[in-house]
Amino acid sequence: MKALVLIGGFGTRLRPVTYTVPKQLIPLAGKPMLYHVLDLLPAEVEEVVLATGYKSEQIDAYVRAHPPRWPVRTVSEAEPLGTGGGMKNAGGTMSDPFFLLNSDVIAAVDLGEVARRHARSGGIGTMTLAEVEDTRPYGVAALGEGDRITGFVEKPEPEAAPSHWINAGLSVWRREVLDRIPPGRPVSFEQEIVPKLLDQGLFGYRLSRYWDDAGTPERLLRSQRLLFDDGRGGRGTLPAGSFGKGPVALLKGAQARGASFGGYVTVGAEAVVEAGAHVENSVLMDGAVVEREATVDGCLLGPRARVRAGHRVSHQVLGEGGEA
Ligand code: GTP
């Protein structure tokens, strides 16, 4: 099987960081969000096609410099085509069936098992579903016998939501769905196409462990905690010469001598946490600096962002080179 990964969105909810970096390259528990998604793919996947658009060249360069275990190709769109348009644009060589992955979700799931369930169902698609309290930002499934999806409503008002089971952004489809997408214009796969596929047998696969959508600052940090707790944060121990508690993922050239940590932190490449500073529940991207005696809690610091000596920042997002 092959996999198609949607990675062309603007990431508006993670601005200002995403003005200069695509959200999929933000490191969570020591690794870019995109790579946590790719990790879910079975080893035998033949090829991964990245349907890119916004900041495509950065994603392309990163993937070349850090090749994943599968052959990867990027197919970029000149204008944003939406999820369905991106699938149509990049999916020409997809297998039958193929995996379709959003690049901004984290989950614990055996996608090989999802593919086997799909094959047994005889349906056109199998969509993993996550159970959430607030369904408003998502596509919500109505479920019938055998978890057949009998209705699908994108971003409903709470009273119109047919269940609490939402599209988790990890699915398997027969190749023919690509023929149902009109070419050459923006198309939302979830809004325009999925409701028309229900009569051909779309099945839900309920996720039983964790799932999150890392698309907002708060959920991005919650995703990082889930990944660390699941042991997906590399060594996650305290950096040499620092104290407090882990897990902390330290990337190449990062320094934290004399700093203290409160756990669930990524310190990006060449980033520095100076002596006497304290950081917890945060992501510091490459080259970010937390100066001495500063405190950072619940923050996303973009590349080369800086928190001045003695300052306390909590629940803030600083863009590239930003200061607080
Ligand atoms: P926000 O702007 O913060 O909503 O984030 P987003 O742009 O990523 O949008 P959203 O989370 O709804 O997107 C879901 C998935 O589809 C993500 O993996 C996006 O990268 C991807 N995506 C969204 N729009 C497009 C598009 O126009 N083209 C492609 N190829 N992918 C897209």
Coordinates of C-alpha atoms and ligand atoms in Angstrom, one line a residue:
M1 CA 0.0 0.0 0.0
K2 CA 0.9 3.6 -0.5
A3 CA 0.1 6.6 1.7
L4 CA -1.1 10.1 0.9
V5 CA -0.3 12.7 3.6
L6 CA -2.1 16.0 3.6
I7 CA 0.3 18.7 4.6
G8 CA -0.7 21.8 2.6
G9 CA -2.7 23.8 5.2
F10 CA -1.7 27.3 6.5
G11 CA -1.8 26.3 10.2
T12 CA -3.4 29.6 11.0
R13 CA -4.2 28.6 14.5
L14 CA -0.5 28.3 15.3
R15 CA 0.4 31.7 14.1
P16 CA 2.8 33.6 14.5
V17 CA 5.1 30.5 14.4
T18 CA 3.5 29.2 11.2
Y19 CA 4.2 32.5 9.4
T20 CA 7.7 31.1 8.9
V21 CA 7.6 27.4 9.7
P22 CA 4.9 24.9 8.6
K23 CA 3.3 23.4 11.7
Q24 CA 4.2 19.9 10.7
L25 CA 7.9 20.7 11.3
I26 CA 7.3 21.9 14.9
P27 CA 9.1 19.4 17.1
L28 CA 7.0 17.5 19.7
A29 CA 8.7 15.3 22.2
G30 CA 11.9 15.8 20.1
K31 CA 10.6 15.0 16.7
P32 CA 8.6 17.0 14.1
M33 CA 4.8 16.5 14.3
L34 CA 4.9 15.0 10.7
Y35 CA 7.3 12.2 11.8
H36 CA 5.0 11.1 14.6
V37 CA 2.3 10.7 12.0
L38 CA 4.6 8.8 9.6
D39 CA 5.6 6.5 12.5
L40 CA 2.1 5.1 12.5
L41 CA 2.5 3.6 9.0
P42 CA 3.2 -0.1 8.7
A43 CA 6.9 -0.8 7.7
E44 CA 5.8 -2.4 4.4
V45 CA 4.3 0.8 3.0
E46 CA 5.8 1.2 -0.5
E47 CA 5.8 5.0 -0.9
V48 CA 4.5 8.1 0.9
V49 CA 3.3 11.0 -1.1
L50 CA 3.2 14.3 0.7
A51 CA 0.5 16.6 -0.7
T52 CA 2.1 19.9 0.1
G53 CA 1.4 23.6 -0.7
Y54 CA 2.1 26.2 2.0
K55 CA 5.9 26.2 2.7
S56 CA 6.4 23.1 0.5
E57 CA 10.0 23.8 -0.1
Q58 CA 10.8 23.7 3.7
I59 CA 9.1 20.4 4.1
D60 CA 10.8 19.0 1.0
A61 CA 14.2 20.1 2.3
Y62 CA 13.6 18.7 5.7
V63 CA 12.5 15.3 4.4
R64 CA 15.5 15.1 2.2
A65 CA 17.8 15.9 5.1
H66 CA 16.0 13.5 7.4
P67 CA 14.8 10.6 5.2
P68 CA 12.0 8.6 6.9
R69 CA 12.1 4.8 6.5
W70 CA 9.8 4.8 3.4
P71 CA 10.5 6.4 0.0
V72 CA 8.9 9.9 0.2
R73 CA 7.9 12.2 -2.6
T74 CA 6.4 15.7 -2.3
V75 CA 3.8 16.9 -4.8
S76 CA 3.1 20.6 -4.3
E77 CA 0.0 22.6 -5.3
A78 CA 0.5 26.1 -6.7
E79 CA -2.7 27.4 -5.1
P80 CA -4.3 25.8 -2.0
L81 CA -6.7 23.2 -3.3
G82 CA -8.2 22.1 0.0
T83 CA -8.0 18.5 1.3
G84 CA -9.9 16.9 -1.6
G85 CA -8.1 19.1 -4.2
G86 CA -4.8 18.2 -2.7
M87 CA -5.7 14.5 -2.8
K88 CA -6.6 14.8 -6.5
N89 CA -3.5 16.8 -7.3
A90 CA -1.0 14.4 -5.5
G91 CA -2.8 11.1 -5.6
G92 CA -2.3 10.0 -9.2
T93 CA 0.0 7.1 -8.3
M94 CA -1.9 5.9 -5.2
S95 CA -2.4 2.2 -4.6
D96 CA -5.8 0.5 -4.2
P97 CA -6.5 0.9 -1.4
F98 CA -4.4 3.7 0.1
F99 CA -3.8 5.3 3.5
L100 CA -4.9 9.0 3.8
L101 CA -3.3 10.8 6.7
N102 CA -3.7 14.3 8.1
S103 CA -0.2 15.5 9.2
D104 CA -1.3 17.3 12.4
V105 CA -2.8 14.5 14.5
I106 CA -1.2 12.3 17.1
A107 CA -2.6 8.9 17.9
A108 CA -1.9 5.3 19.1
V109 CA -3.3 3.0 16.4
D110 CA -2.2 0.0 14.3
L111 CA -2.9 1.2 10.8
G112 CA -2.1 -2.2 9.5
E113 CA -5.1 -3.5 11.4
V114 CA -7.3 -0.6 10.1
A115 CA -6.3 -1.7 6.5
R116 CA -7.2 -5.3 7.3
R117 CA -10.6 -4.3 8.7
H118 CA -11.1 -2.2 5.6
A119 CA -10.4 -5.2 3.3
R120 CA -12.9 -7.4 5.3
S121 CA -15.6 -4.7 5.2
G122 CA -15.8 -4.5 1.4
G123 CA -16.6 -0.8 1.7
I124 CA -15.2 2.2 -0.1
G125 CA -13.4 3.5 3.0
T126 CA -12.6 3.0 6.7
M127 CA -12.2 6.1 8.8
T128 CA -10.6 6.0 12.3
L129 CA -12.8 7.8 14.8
A130 CA -11.9 9.5 18.0
E131 CA -14.3 10.2 20.8
V132 CA -14.2 13.9 21.9
E133 CA -16.4 16.0 24.2
D134 CA -16.4 19.1 22.0
T135 CA -17.2 18.1 18.4
R136 CA -17.6 21.6 16.9
P137 CA -14.2 21.8 15.1
Y138 CA -14.5 18.3 13.5
G139 CA -16.4 16.1 11.1
V140 CA -18.8 14.0 13.2
A141 CA -20.0 10.5 12.2
A142 CA -23.4 8.9 12.8
L143 CA -22.9 5.2 13.4
G144 CA -25.1 2.3 12.4
E145 CA -24.8 -1.4 12.7
G146 CA -21.3 -2.8 12.5
D147 CA -20.0 0.8 12.8
R148 CA -21.1 1.6 9.3
I149 CA -21.1 5.4 9.0
T150 CA -24.6 6.4 8.1
G151 CA -24.2 10.2 8.3
F152 CA -21.3 12.6 8.3
V153 CA -21.6 16.3 9.3
E154 CA -18.6 18.6 9.2
K155 CA -18.2 21.1 12.0
P156 CA -21.8 20.9 13.3
E157 CA -23.4 23.0 16.0
P158 CA -23.4 20.8 19.2
E159 CA -27.2 20.1 19.0
A160 CA -26.8 18.9 15.4
A161 CA -23.9 16.5 16.1
P162 CA -25.0 12.9 15.6
S163 CA -22.5 11.5 18.1
H164 CA -19.2 12.3 19.8
W165 CA -17.2 10.2 17.3
I166 CA -15.1 12.4 15.0
N167 CA -12.9 11.9 12.0
A168 CA -9.5 11.3 13.5
G169 CA -7.7 12.1 10.2
L170 CA -6.3 8.7 9.6
S171 CA -8.2 6.6 7.1
V172 CA -8.0 3.9 4.3
W173 CA -9.8 4.4 0.9
R174 CA -10.3 2.6 -2.3
R175 CA -8.5 4.3 -5.1
E176 CA -11.8 5.2 -6.9
V177 CA -12.6 7.9 -4.4
L178 CA -10.0 10.0 -6.3
D179 CA -12.2 9.8 -9.4
R180 CA -15.0 11.4 -7.4
I181 CA -13.1 14.6 -6.8
P182 CA -13.5 17.2 -9.5
P183 CA -10.1 18.4 -10.8
G184 CA -8.6 21.9 -11.0
R185 CA -10.5 23.6 -8.1
P186 CA -10.4 23.7 -4.3
V187 CA -12.5 20.9 -2.8
S188 CA -13.0 19.9 0.8
F189 CA -12.9 16.2 0.9
E190 CA -14.8 16.0 4.2
Q191 CA -17.6 18.4 3.2
E192 CA -18.1 17.8 -0.4
I193 CA -17.1 14.2 -1.1
V194 CA -17.4 12.1 2.0
P195 CA -21.2 12.6 2.4
K196 CA -21.6 11.3 -1.1
L197 CA -19.6 8.1 -0.5
L198 CA -21.8 6.8 2.4
D199 CA -24.0 4.6 0.2
Q200 CA -20.9 2.7 -0.9
G201 CA -20.0 1.6 2.6
L202 CA -17.9 3.8 4.8
F203 CA -17.0 2.2 8.1
G204 CA -15.7 3.7 11.3
Y205 CA -12.8 2.3 13.3
R206 CA -13.0 3.5 16.9
L207 CA -9.7 4.5 18.4
S208 CA -9.4 3.1 21.9
R209 CA -6.2 4.8 23.2
Y210 CA -5.2 8.4 22.8
W211 CA -5.8 10.8 20.0
D212 CA -5.3 14.5 19.6
D213 CA -5.2 17.2 17.0
A214 CA -2.1 19.3 17.5
G215 CA -3.4 22.2 15.6
T216 CA -3.8 24.8 18.4
P217 CA -1.2 25.9 21.0
E218 CA -3.0 24.2 23.9
R219 CA -3.6 21.0 22.1
L220 CA -0.1 20.9 20.6
L221 CA 1.3 20.9 24.2
R222 CA -1.2 18.3 25.3
S223 CA -0.2 16.2 22.3
Q224 CA 3.4 16.5 23.4
R225 CA 2.5 15.2 26.8
L226 CA 0.7 12.3 25.4
L227 CA 3.6 11.4 23.2
F228 CA 6.1 11.6 26.1
D229 CA 3.8 9.5 28.3
D230 CA 3.6 6.9 25.5
G231 CA 7.4 6.7 25.4
R232 CA 7.6 8.3 22.0
G233 CA 9.9 11.1 23.2
G234 CA 13.2 9.5 22.7
R235 CA 15.3 9.3 25.8
G236 CA 13.4 12.1 27.4
T237 CA 15.7 12.3 30.4
L238 CA 17.0 15.5 32.0
P239 CA 19.8 17.2 30.0
A240 CA 23.3 17.0 31.5
G241 CA 24.0 19.7 34.1
S242 CA 20.3 20.6 34.6
F243 CA 17.9 19.6 37.4
G244 CA 14.2 19.3 38.2
K245 CA 12.2 16.7 36.4
G246 CA 11.8 15.2 32.9
P247 CA 10.9 14.2 30.4
V248 CA 12.9 16.7 28.3
A249 CA 13.9 16.0 24.7
L250 CA 17.1 17.9 23.8
L251 CA 18.0 18.3 20.1
K252 CA 21.4 18.6 18.6
G253 CA 23.5 21.4 20.0
A254 CA 20.9 22.4 22.6
Q255 CA 22.3 23.5 26.0
A256 CA 20.7 23.7 29.4
R257 CA 23.5 23.7 32.0
G258 CA 22.3 25.0 35.3
A259 CA 18.7 25.3 34.2
S260 CA 15.7 23.6 35.8
F261 CA 12.8 21.7 34.2
G262 CA 9.3 20.8 35.2
G263 CA 8.8 18.1 32.5
Y264 CA 7.3 17.7 29.0
V265 CA 9.8 20.0 27.2
T266 CA 11.5 19.9 23.8
V267 CA 14.6 22.0 23.5
G268 CA 15.3 22.5 19.8
A269 CA 18.6 22.3 18.0
E270 CA 21.1 25.0 19.2
A271 CA 18.5 26.4 21.6
V272 CA 19.7 27.5 25.0
V273 CA 18.1 27.5 28.5
E274 CA 20.5 29.5 30.6
A275 CA 21.5 28.8 34.2
G276 CA 18.8 29.7 36.7
A277 CA 16.0 29.6 34.1
H278 CA 13.0 27.3 34.5
V279 CA 11.0 25.7 31.6
E280 CA 8.1 23.3 31.7
N281 CA 5.4 22.0 29.4
S282 CA 6.8 23.9 26.4
V283 CA 8.4 23.6 23.0
L284 CA 11.5 25.7 22.3
M285 CA 12.2 25.6 18.6
D286 CA 15.7 25.8 17.0
G287 CA 17.9 28.5 18.4
A288 CA 15.4 29.8 20.9
V289 CA 16.9 31.3 24.1
V290 CA 15.5 31.4 27.6
E291 CA 17.8 33.8 29.4
R292 CA 18.9 33.4 33.0
E293 CA 16.3 33.4 35.8
A294 CA 13.4 33.5 33.3
T295 CA 10.4 31.2 33.6
V296 CA 8.6 29.6 30.6
D297 CA 5.5 27.5 31.1
G298 CA 3.0 26.3 28.5
C299 CA 4.7 28.2 25.7
L300 CA 5.6 27.6 22.1
L301 CA 8.8 29.6 21.3
G302 CA 9.5 29.9 17.5
P303 CA 13.0 29.6 16.0
R304 CA 15.4 32.1 17.6
A305 CA 12.7 33.6 19.9
R306 CA 14.0 34.9 23.1
V307 CA 12.7 35.3 26.6
R308 CA 14.6 38.0 28.5
A309 CA 16.4 37.5 31.8
G310 CA 14.0 37.3 34.7
H311 CA 10.8 37.4 32.7
R312 CA 8.0 35.0 33.3
V313 CA 6.0 33.9 30.3
S314 CA 3.1 31.5 30.4
H315 CA 0.7 30.2 27.7
Q316 CA 2.3 32.3 24.9
V317 CA 3.3 31.7 21.4
L318 CA 6.3 33.6 20.1
G319 CA 7.0 33.7 16.4
E320 CA 10.4 33.4 14.8
G321 CA 12.8 35.9 16.4
G322 CA 10.0 37.1 18.8
E323 CA 10.9 38.5 22.2
A324 CA 9.2 38.5 25.6
Ligands
GTP1 P1 -5.6 25.9 10.5 O1 -5.4 26.9 9.4 O2 -5.1 26.2 11.8 O3 -7.0 25.4 10.5 O4 -4.8 24.5 10.1 P2 -4.7 23.8 8.7 O5 -4.4 24.7 7.6 O6 -3.7 22.6 8.8 O7 -6.1 23.2 8.5 P3 -6.8 21.8 9.0 O8 -6.2 21.5 10.3 O9 -8.2 21.9 8.8 O10 -6.2 20.8 7.9 C1 -6.3 19.4 8.1 C2 -5.2 18.7 7.3 O11 -5.3 19.0 5.9 C3 -3.8 19.2 7.7 O12 -2.9 18.1 7.6 C4 -3.5 20.2 6.6 O13 -2.1 20.4 6.4 C5 -4.2 19.7 5.4 N1 -4.7 20.7 4.5 C6 -5.5 21.7 4.7 N2 -5.8 22.5 3.6 C7 -5.0 21.9 2.7 C8 -4.8 22.2 1.3 O14 -5.3 23.2 0.7 N3 -4.0 21.4 0.5 C9 -3.4 20.3 1.1 N4 -2.5 19.6 0.3 N5 -3.5 20.0 2.4 C10 -4.3 20.8 3.2

